[in-house]
Short mmCIF file of C-alpha atoms and ligand atoms in Angstrom, two decimals:
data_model
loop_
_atom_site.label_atom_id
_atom_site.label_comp_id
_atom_site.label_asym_id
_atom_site.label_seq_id
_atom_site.Cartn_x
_atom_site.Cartn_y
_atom_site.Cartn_z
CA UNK Y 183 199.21 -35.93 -7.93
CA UNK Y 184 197.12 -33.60 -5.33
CA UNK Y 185 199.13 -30.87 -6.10
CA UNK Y 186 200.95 -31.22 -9.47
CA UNK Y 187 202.31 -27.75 -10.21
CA UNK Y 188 203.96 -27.96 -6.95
CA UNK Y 189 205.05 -31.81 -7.06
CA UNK Y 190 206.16 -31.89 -10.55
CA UNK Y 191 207.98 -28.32 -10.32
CA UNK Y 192 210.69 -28.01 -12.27
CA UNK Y 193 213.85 -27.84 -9.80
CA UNK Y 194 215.41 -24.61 -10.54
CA UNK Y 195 212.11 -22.57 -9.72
CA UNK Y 196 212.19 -25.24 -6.22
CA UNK Y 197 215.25 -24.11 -5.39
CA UNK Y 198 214.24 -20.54 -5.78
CA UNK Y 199 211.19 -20.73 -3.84
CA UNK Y 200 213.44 -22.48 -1.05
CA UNK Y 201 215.52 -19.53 -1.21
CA UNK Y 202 213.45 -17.13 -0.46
CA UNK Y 203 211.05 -19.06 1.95
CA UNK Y 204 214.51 -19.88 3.64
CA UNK Y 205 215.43 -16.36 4.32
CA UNK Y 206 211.85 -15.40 5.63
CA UNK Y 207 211.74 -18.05 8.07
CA UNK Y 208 215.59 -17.47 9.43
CA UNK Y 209 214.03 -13.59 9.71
CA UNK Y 210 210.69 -15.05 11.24
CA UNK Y 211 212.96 -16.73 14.13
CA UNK Y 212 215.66 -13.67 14.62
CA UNK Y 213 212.79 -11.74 15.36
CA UNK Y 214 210.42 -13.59 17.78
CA UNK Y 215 212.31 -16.68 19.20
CA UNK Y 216 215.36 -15.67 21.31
CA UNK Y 217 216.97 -19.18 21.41
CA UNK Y 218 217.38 -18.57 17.63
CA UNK Y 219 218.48 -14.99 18.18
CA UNK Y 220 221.03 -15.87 20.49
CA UNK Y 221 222.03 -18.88 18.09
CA UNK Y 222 222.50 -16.57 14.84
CA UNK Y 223 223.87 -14.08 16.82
CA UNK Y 224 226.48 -16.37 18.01
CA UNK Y 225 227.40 -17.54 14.58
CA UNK Y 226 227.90 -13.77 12.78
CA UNK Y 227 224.66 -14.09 11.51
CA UNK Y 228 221.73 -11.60 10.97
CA UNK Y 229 218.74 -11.81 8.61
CA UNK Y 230 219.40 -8.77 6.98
CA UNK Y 231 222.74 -9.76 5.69
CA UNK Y 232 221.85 -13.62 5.44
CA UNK Y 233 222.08 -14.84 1.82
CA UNK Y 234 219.74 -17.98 2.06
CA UNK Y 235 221.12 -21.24 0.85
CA UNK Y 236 224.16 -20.23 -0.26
CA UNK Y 237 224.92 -20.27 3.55
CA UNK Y 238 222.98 -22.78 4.99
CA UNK Y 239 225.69 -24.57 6.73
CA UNK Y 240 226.70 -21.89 8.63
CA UNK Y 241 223.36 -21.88 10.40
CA UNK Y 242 223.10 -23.60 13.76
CA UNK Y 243 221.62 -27.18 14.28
CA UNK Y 244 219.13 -27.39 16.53
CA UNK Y 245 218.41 -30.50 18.69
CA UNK Y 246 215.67 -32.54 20.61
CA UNK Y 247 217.35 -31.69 23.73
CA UNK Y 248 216.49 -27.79 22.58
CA UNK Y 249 213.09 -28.31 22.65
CA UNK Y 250 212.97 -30.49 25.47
CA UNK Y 251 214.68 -27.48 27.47
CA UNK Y 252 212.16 -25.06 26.27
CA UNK Y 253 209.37 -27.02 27.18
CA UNK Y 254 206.63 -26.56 26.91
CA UNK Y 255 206.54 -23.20 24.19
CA UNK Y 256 209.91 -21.73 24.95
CA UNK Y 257 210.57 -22.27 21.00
CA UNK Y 258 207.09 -20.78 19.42
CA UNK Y 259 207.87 -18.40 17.15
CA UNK Y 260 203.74 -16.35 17.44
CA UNK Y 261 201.65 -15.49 20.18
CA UNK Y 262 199.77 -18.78 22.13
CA UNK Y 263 196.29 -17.19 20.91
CA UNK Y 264 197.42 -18.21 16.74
CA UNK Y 265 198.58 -21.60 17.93
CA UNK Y 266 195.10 -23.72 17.24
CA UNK Y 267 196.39 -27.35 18.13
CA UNK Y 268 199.12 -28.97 20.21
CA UNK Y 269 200.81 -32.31 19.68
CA UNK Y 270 203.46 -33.79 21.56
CA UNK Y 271 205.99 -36.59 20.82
CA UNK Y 272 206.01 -40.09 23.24
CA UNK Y 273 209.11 -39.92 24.77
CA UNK Y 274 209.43 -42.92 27.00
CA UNK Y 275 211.97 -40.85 29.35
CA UNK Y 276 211.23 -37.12 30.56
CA UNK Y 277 208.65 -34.80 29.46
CA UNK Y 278 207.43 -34.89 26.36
CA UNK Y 279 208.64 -32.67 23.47
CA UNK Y 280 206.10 -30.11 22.69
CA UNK Y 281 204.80 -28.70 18.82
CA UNK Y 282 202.35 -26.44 17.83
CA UNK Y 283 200.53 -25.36 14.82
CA UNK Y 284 198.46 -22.52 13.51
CA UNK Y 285 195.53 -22.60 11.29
CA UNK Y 286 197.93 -21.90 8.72
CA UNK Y 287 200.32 -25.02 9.39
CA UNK Y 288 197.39 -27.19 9.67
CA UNK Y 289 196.41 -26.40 6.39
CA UNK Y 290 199.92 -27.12 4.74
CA UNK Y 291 200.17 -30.60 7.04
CA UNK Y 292 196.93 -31.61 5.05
CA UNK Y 293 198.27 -30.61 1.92
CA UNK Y 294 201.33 -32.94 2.24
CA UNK Y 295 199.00 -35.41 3.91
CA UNK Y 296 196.78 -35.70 1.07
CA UNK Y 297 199.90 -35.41 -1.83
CA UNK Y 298 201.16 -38.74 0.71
CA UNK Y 299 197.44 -40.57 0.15
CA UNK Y 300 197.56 -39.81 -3.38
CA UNK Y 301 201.07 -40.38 -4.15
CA UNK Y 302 200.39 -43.98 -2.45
CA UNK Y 303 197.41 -44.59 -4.87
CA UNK Y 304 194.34 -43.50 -3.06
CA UNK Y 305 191.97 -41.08 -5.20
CA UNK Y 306 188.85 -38.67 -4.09
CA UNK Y 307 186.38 -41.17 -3.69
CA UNK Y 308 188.14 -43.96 -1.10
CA UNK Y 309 186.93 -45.54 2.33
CA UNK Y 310 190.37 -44.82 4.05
CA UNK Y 311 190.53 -46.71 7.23
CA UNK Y 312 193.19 -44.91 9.53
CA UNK Y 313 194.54 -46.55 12.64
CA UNK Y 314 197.42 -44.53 13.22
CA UNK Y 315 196.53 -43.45 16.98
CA UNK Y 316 194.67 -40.61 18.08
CA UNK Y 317 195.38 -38.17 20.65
CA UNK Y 318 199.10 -36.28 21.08
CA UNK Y 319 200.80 -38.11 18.62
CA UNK Y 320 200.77 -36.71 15.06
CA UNK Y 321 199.77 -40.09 13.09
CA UNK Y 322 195.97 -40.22 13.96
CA UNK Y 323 195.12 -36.77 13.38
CA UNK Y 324 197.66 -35.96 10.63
CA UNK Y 325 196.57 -38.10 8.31
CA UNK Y 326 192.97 -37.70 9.34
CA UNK Y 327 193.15 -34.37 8.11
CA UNK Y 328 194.92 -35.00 5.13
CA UNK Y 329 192.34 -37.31 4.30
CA UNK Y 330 189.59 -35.35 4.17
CA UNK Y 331 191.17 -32.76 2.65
CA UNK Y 332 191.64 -35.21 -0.48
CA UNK Y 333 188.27 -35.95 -0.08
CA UNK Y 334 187.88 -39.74 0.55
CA UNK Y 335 185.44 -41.49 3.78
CA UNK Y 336 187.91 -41.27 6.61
CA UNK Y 337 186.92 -43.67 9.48
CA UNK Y 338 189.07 -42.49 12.30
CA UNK Y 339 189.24 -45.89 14.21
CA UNK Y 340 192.89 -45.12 15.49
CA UNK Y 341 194.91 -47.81 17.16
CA UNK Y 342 193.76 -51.27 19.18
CA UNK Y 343 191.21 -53.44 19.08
CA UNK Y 344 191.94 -55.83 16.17
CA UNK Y 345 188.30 -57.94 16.20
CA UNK Y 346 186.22 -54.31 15.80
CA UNK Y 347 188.54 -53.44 13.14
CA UNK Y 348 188.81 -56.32 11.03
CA UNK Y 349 184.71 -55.89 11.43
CA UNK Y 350 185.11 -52.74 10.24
CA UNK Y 351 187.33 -53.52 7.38
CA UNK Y 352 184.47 -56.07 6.47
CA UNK Y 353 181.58 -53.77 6.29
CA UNK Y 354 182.70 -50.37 5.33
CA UNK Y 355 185.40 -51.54 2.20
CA UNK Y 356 188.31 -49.14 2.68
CA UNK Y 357 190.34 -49.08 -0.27
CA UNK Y 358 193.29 -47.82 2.13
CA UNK Y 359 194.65 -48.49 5.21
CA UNK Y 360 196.94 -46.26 7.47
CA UNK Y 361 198.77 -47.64 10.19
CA UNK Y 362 202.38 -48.56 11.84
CA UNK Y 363 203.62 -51.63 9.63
CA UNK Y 364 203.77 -53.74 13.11
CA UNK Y 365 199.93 -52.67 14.11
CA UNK Y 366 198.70 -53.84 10.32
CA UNK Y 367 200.60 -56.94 10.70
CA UNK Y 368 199.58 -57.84 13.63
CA UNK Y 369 196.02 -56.87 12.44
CA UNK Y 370 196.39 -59.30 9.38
CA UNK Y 371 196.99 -62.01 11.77
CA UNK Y 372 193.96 -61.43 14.23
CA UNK Y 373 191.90 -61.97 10.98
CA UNK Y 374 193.70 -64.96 9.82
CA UNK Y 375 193.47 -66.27 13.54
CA UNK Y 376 189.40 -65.42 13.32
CA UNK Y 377 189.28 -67.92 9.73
CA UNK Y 378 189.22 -64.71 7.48
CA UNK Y 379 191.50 -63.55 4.67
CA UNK Y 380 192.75 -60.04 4.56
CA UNK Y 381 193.47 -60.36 1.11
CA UNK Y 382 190.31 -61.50 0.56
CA UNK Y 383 189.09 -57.47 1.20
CA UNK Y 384 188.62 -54.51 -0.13
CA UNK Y 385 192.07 -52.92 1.33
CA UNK Y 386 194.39 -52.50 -1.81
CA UNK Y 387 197.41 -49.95 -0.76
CA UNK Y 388 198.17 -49.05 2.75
CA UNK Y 389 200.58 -46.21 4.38
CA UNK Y 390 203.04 -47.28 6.76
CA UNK Y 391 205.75 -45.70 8.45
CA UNK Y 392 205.82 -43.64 12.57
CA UNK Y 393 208.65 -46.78 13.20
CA UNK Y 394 211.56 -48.50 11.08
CA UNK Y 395 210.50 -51.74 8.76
CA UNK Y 396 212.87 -52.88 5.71
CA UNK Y 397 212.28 -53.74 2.10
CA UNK Y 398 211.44 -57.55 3.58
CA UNK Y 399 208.81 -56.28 5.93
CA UNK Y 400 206.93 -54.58 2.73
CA UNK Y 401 206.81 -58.06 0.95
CA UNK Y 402 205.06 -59.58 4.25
CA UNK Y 403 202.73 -56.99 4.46
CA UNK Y 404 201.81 -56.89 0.73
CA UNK Y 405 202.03 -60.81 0.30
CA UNK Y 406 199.41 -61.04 3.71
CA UNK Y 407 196.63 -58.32 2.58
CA UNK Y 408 197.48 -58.57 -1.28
CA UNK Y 409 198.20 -54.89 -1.45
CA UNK Y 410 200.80 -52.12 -2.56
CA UNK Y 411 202.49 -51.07 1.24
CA UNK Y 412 204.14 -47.95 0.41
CA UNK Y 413 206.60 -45.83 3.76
CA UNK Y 414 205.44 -42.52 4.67
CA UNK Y 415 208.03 -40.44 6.89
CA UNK Y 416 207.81 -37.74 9.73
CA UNK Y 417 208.39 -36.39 12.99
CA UNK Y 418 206.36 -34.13 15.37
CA UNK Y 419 209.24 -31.61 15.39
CA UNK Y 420 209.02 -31.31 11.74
CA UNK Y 421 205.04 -31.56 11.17
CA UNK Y 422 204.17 -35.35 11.72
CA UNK Y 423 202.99 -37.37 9.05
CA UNK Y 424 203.91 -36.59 5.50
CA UNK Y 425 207.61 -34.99 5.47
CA UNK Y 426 208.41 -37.43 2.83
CA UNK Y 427 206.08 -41.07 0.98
CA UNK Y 428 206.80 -43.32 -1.85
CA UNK Y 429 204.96 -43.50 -4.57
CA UNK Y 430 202.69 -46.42 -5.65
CA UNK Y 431 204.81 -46.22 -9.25
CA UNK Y 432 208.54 -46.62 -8.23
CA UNK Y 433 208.29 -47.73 -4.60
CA UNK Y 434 211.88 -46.29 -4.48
CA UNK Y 435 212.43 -43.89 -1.94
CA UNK Y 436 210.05 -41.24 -0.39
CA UNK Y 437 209.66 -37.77 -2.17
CA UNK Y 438 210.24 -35.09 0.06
CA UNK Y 439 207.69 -32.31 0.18
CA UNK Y 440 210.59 -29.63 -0.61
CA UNK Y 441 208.43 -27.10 -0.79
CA UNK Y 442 207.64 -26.73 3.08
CA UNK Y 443 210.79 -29.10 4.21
CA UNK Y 444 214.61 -28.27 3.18
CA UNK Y 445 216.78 -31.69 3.69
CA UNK Y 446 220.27 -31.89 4.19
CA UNK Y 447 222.37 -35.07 5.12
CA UNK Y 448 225.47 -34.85 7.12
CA UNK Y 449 227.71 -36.82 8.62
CA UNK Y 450 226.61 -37.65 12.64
CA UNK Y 451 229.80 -37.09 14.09
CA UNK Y 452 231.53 -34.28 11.91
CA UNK Y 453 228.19 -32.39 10.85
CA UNK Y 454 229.80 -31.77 7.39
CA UNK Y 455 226.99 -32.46 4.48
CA UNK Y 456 227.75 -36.29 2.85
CA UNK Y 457 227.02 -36.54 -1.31
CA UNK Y 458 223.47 -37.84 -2.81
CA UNK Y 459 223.05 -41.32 -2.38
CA UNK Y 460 225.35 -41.24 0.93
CA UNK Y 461 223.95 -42.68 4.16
CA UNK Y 462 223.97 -39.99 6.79
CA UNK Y 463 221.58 -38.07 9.93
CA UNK Y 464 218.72 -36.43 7.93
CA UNK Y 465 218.57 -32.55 8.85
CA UNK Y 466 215.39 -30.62 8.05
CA UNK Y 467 214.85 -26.95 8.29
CA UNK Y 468 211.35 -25.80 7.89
CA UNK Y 469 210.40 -23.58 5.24
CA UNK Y 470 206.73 -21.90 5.98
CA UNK Y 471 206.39 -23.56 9.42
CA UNK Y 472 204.41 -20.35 11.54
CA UNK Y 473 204.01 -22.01 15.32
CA UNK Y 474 207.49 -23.34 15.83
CA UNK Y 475 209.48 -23.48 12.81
CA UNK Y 476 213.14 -25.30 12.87
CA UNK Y 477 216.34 -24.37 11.61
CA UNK Y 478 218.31 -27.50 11.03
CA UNK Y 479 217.03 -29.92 13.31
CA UNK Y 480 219.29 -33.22 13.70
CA UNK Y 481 216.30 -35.67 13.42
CA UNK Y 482 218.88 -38.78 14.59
CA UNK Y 483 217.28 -40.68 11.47
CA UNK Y 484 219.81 -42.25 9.03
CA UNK Y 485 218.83 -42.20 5.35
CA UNK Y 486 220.79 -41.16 2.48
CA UNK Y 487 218.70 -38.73 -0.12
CA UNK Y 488 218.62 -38.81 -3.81
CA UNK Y 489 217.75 -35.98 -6.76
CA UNK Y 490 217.78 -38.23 -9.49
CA UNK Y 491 214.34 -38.00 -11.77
CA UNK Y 492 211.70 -40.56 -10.26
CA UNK Y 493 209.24 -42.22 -12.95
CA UNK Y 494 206.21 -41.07 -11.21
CA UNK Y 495 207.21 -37.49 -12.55
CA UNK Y 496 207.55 -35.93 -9.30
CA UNK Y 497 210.32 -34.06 -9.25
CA UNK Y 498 211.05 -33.20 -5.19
CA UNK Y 499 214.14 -35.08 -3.82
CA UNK Y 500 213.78 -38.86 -2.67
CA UNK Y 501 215.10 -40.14 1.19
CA UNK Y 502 215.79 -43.56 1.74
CA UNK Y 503 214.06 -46.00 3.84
CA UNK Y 504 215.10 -44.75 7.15
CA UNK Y 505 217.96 -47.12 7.64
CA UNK Y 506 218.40 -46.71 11.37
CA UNK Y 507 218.62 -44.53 14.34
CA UNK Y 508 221.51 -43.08 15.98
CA UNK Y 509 220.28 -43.59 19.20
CA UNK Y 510 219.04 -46.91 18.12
CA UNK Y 511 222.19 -48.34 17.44
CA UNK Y 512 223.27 -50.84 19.54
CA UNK Y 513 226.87 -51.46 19.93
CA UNK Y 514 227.66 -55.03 21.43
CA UNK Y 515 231.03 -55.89 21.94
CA UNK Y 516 232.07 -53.41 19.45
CA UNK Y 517 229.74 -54.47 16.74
CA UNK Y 518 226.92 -51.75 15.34
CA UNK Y 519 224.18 -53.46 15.24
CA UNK Y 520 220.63 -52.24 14.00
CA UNK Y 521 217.01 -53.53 14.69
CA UNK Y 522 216.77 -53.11 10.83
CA UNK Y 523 219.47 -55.41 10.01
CA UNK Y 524 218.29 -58.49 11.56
CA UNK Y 525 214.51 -58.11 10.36
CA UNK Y 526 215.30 -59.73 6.93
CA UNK Y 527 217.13 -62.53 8.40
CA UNK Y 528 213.79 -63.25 10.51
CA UNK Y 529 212.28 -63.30 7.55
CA UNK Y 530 213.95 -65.21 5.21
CA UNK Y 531 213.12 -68.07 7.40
CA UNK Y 532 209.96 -69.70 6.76
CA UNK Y 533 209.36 -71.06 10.51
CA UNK Y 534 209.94 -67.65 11.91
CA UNK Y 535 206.89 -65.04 12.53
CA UNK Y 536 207.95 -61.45 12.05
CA UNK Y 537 207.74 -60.87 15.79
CA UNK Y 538 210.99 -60.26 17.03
CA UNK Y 539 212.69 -58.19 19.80
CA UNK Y 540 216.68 -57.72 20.10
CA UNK Y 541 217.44 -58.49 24.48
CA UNK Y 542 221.12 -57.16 25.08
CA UNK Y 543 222.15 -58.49 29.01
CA UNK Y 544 225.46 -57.64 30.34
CA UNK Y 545 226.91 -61.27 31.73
CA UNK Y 546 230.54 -61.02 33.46
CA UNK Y 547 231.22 -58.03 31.75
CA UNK Y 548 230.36 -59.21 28.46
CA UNK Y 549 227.31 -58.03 26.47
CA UNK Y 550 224.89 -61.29 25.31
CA UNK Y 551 222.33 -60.52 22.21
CA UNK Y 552 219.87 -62.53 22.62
CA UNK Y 553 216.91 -62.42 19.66
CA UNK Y 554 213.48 -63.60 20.41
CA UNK Y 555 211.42 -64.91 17.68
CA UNK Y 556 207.99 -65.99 17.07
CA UNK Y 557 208.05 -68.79 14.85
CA UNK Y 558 204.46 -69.38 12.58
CA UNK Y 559 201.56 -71.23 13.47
CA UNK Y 560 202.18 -73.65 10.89
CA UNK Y 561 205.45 -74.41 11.97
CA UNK Y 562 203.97 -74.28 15.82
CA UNK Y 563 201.11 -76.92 15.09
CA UNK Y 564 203.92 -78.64 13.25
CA UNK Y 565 206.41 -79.08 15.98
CA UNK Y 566 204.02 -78.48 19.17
CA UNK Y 567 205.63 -78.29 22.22
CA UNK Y 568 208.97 -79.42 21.13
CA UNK Y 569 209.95 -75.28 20.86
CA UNK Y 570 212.09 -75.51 24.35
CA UNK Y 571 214.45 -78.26 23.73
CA UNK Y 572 213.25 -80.11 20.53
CA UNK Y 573 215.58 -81.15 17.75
CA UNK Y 574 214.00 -79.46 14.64
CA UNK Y 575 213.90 -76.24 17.04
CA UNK Y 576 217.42 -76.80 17.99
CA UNK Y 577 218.19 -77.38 14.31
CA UNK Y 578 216.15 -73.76 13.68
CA UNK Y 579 217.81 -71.68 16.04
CA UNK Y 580 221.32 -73.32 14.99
CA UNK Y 581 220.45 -72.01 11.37
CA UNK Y 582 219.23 -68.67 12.27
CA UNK Y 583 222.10 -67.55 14.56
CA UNK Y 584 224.37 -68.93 11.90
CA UNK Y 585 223.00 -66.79 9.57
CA UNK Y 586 222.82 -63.36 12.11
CA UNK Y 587 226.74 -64.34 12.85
CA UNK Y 588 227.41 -64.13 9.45
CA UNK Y 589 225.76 -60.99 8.57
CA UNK Y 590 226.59 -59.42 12.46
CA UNK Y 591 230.18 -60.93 12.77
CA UNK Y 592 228.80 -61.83 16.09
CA UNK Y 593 227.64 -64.59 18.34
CA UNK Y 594 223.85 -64.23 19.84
CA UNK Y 595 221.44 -66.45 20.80
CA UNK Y 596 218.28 -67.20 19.71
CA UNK Y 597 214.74 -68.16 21.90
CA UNK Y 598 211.97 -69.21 19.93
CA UNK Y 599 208.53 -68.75 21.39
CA UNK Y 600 204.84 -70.21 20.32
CA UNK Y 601 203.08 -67.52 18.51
CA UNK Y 602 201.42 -64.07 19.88
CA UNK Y 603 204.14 -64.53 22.86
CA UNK Y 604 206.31 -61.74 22.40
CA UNK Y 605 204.48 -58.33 23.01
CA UNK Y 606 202.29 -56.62 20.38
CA UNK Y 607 201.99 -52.74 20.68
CA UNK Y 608 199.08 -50.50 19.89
CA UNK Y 609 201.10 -47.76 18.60
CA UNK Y 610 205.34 -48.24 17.32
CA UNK Y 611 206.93 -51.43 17.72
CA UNK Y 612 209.19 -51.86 20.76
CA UNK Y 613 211.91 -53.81 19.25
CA UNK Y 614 215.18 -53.69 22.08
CA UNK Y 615 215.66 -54.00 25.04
CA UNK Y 616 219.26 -53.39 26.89
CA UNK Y 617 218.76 -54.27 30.40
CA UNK Y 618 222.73 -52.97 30.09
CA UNK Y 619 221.00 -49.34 30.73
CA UNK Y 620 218.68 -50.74 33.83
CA UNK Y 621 221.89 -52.13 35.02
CA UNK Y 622 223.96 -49.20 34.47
CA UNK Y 623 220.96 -47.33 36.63
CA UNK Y 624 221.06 -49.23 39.55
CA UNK Y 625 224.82 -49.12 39.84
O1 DLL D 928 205.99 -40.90 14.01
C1 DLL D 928 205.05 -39.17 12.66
C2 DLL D 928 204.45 -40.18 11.77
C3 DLL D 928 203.17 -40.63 11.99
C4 DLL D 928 205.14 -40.65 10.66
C5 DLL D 928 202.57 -41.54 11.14
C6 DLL D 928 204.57 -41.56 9.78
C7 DLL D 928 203.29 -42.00 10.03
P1 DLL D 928 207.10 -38.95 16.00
O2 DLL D 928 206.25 -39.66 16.98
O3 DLL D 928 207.62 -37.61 16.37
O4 DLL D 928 206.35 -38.73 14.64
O5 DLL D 928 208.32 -39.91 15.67
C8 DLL D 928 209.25 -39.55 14.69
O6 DLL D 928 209.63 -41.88 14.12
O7 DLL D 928 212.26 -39.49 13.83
C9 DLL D 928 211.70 -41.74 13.04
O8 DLL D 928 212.69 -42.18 13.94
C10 DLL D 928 210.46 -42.59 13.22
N1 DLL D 928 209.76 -42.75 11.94
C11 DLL D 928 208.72 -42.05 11.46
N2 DLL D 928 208.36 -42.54 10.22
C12 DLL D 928 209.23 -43.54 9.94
C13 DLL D 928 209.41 -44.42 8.82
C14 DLL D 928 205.84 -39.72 13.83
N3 DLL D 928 208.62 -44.40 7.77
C15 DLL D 928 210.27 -40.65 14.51
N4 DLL D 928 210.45 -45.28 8.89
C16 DLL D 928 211.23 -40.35 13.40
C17 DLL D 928 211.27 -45.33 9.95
C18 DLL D 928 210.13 -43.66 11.02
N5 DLL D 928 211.13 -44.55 11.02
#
């Protein structure tokens, strides 16, 4: 562990350092961010009076749409002259949402950044390639700074360019890689493509995470570069990179760095709390956060947390894989249907190529899923051209949409394409797209 007495704490003195970090940061907002003000005001509350967790459900949630209409600092908490860096999420619609961070949060978000890098097997000592993007969005530069703060060779080659970084790989020997799962994949195939084997280097655990991937996704990645893939969890509003990772020993949910990050899970549409072990929306408050800390923020991830004792001996709570997100879910003729869902059925058959995107069309007032699938090189030297109408590719798609109606309860179709067709992205995996909502636009 990077920081044993704090990751192996025992759970009673956790709780009581949550306590009281909880009470100075609802003080911290009363006093120098008036949304919050306002908010506790609102809700009886006042910081003097305020008895920490005892009542943390009667504090108020706080939203993206919050910071979005506060942009860009409306909701930091000290004077612009302590904030030293600015990130900002990529929304695709609006402006972006805005964080900042003092020297002081920087140096926590390398903490948990470094307890991620260990906790995923990397040691003082490493070549760590990172190609988590560099720039605005937290990946690059979060883990960047986590890394050198456990002391390993960071090579901040951020996102793109596949050839210079499978070069890189070659010559410099990282033992880990950093990356979204999709990027590494696709980066796996550029070198099989070019005649080399990435398990044939030096890589041997890698940190993925910044989009959804499932349990199947992890035994692609591991079975392509021979390596331990472990999920690392976070979001700009809450620090970036490093709000909750797996460990290399249990690969069983992500420990949550407690210490800095409270986590509740409640129910999306009632905002009661759910038990342990019950999917819900994770919630995180912030507990030393200085720039712009958050009081319950509705992240829109689903996840379900457990407290149970992990074999790694960490004792901070463990989140699921992020099972989904609200806003994510697509409902087609009545049927919820996740990204996440259909991933394992893509890759439980051999001819298909984890490349997939989910196209929802509206046709005479009827919603059509249609999923489009890469299928192998093997099986696309195998079959050439036959993809559009050929029988074994008739026989493939028959097979594969009987298995999504089975696990969907609903009919899609399926269009195969040759291999590196469907779009790669630099950065987080684009995996729907409704033309429903273009329609809806125009209209
Ligand atoms: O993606 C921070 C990050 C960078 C996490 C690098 C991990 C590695 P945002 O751009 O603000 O921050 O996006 C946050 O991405 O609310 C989730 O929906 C999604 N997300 C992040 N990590 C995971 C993961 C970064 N491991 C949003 N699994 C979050 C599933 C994830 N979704």
């Amino acid at each position: 562990m990077f920081q044993p007495e704090i990751e192996s704490m025992e759970r009673k003195e956790l709780t009581r350092l949550q306590n009281q970090r909880l009470k100075e940061t609802v003080e911290r907002v009363y006093h120098s961010v008036p949304f919050y003000r306002d908010k506790l005001k609102e809700a009886g509350l006042h910081p003097n009076t305020f008895n920490g967790l005892d009542e943390l459900t009667k504090l108020p949630f706080t939203v993206k749409k919050d910071l979005r209409d506060h942009y860009p600092f409306g909701l930091f908490a000290v004077k612009q002259e302590e904030v030293v860096r600015l990130h900002a999420s990529s929304g695709t619609k609006g402006k972006p949402t805005v964080v900042g961070y003092t020297r002081k949060d920087l140096d926590h978000w390398a903490d948990v950044c470094a307890r991620a890098i260990v906790a995923a097997g990397g040691r003082t000592g490493d070549v760590f390639h990172n190609a988590y993007g560099y720039g605005l969005f937290t990946g690059g530069l979060g883990m960047h700074y986590g890394a050198e703060r456990l002391g390993v060779t960071t090579v901040p080659v951020s996102g793109g360019n596949r050839t210079r970084q499978a070069l890189l790989i070659e010559d410099f020997r990282p033992r880990g890689i950093a990356g979204t799962p999709s990027f590494i994949l696709s980066l796996g195939e550029a070198m099989i493509q070019a005649g080399k084997d990435p398990r044939a280097t030096s890589v041997e655990y890698g940190i993925f995470g910044a989009e959804p991937w499932t349990e199947e996704m992890r035994q692609a990645l591991e079975e392509m570069w021979d390596i331990h893939a472990l999920d690392i969890y976070g979001l700009s509003e809450v620090i970036g990179p490093g709000v909750a990772i797996e460990c290399w020993q249990a690969k069983d949910g992500l420990h949550i760095a407690e210490d800095h990050f409270l986590v509740e899970v409640i129910h999306p549409d009632t905002g009661e709390p759910v038990s342990d072990g019950e999917l819900g929306e994770l919630v995180f408050t912030t507990l030393t956060k200085e720039a712009i800390p958050v009081i319950r923020y509705r992240t829109g991830d689903l996840a379900s947390v457990s407290r149970e004792p992990c074999r790694c001996g960490r004792t901070h709570a463990r989140m699921s894989r992020i099972k989904g997100r609200i806003d994510d879910m697509l409902i087609i003729r009545g049927v919820n249907v996740f990204p996440s869902e259909i991933e394992p059925v893509v890759l439980a058959q051999a001819e298909l190529a984890p490349h997939y995107q989910l196209v929802v069309e509206r046709e005479g007032g009827l919603d059509q899923l249609t999923v489009e699938v890469e299928v192998t090189e093997d099986y696309y030297d195998h079959i050439g051209r036959e993809l559009e109408a050929g029988e074994q590719a008739e026989m493939l798609k028959k097979r594969f949409a009987h298995q999504l109606k089975d696990l969907l309860g609903l009919t899609s179709q399926v269009k195969l394409y040759a291999p590196g067709a469907i779009p790669r992205s630099e950065g987080k995996a684009v995996r729907i797209i409704d033309r429903r909502k273009l329609l809806n636009k125009q209209s």
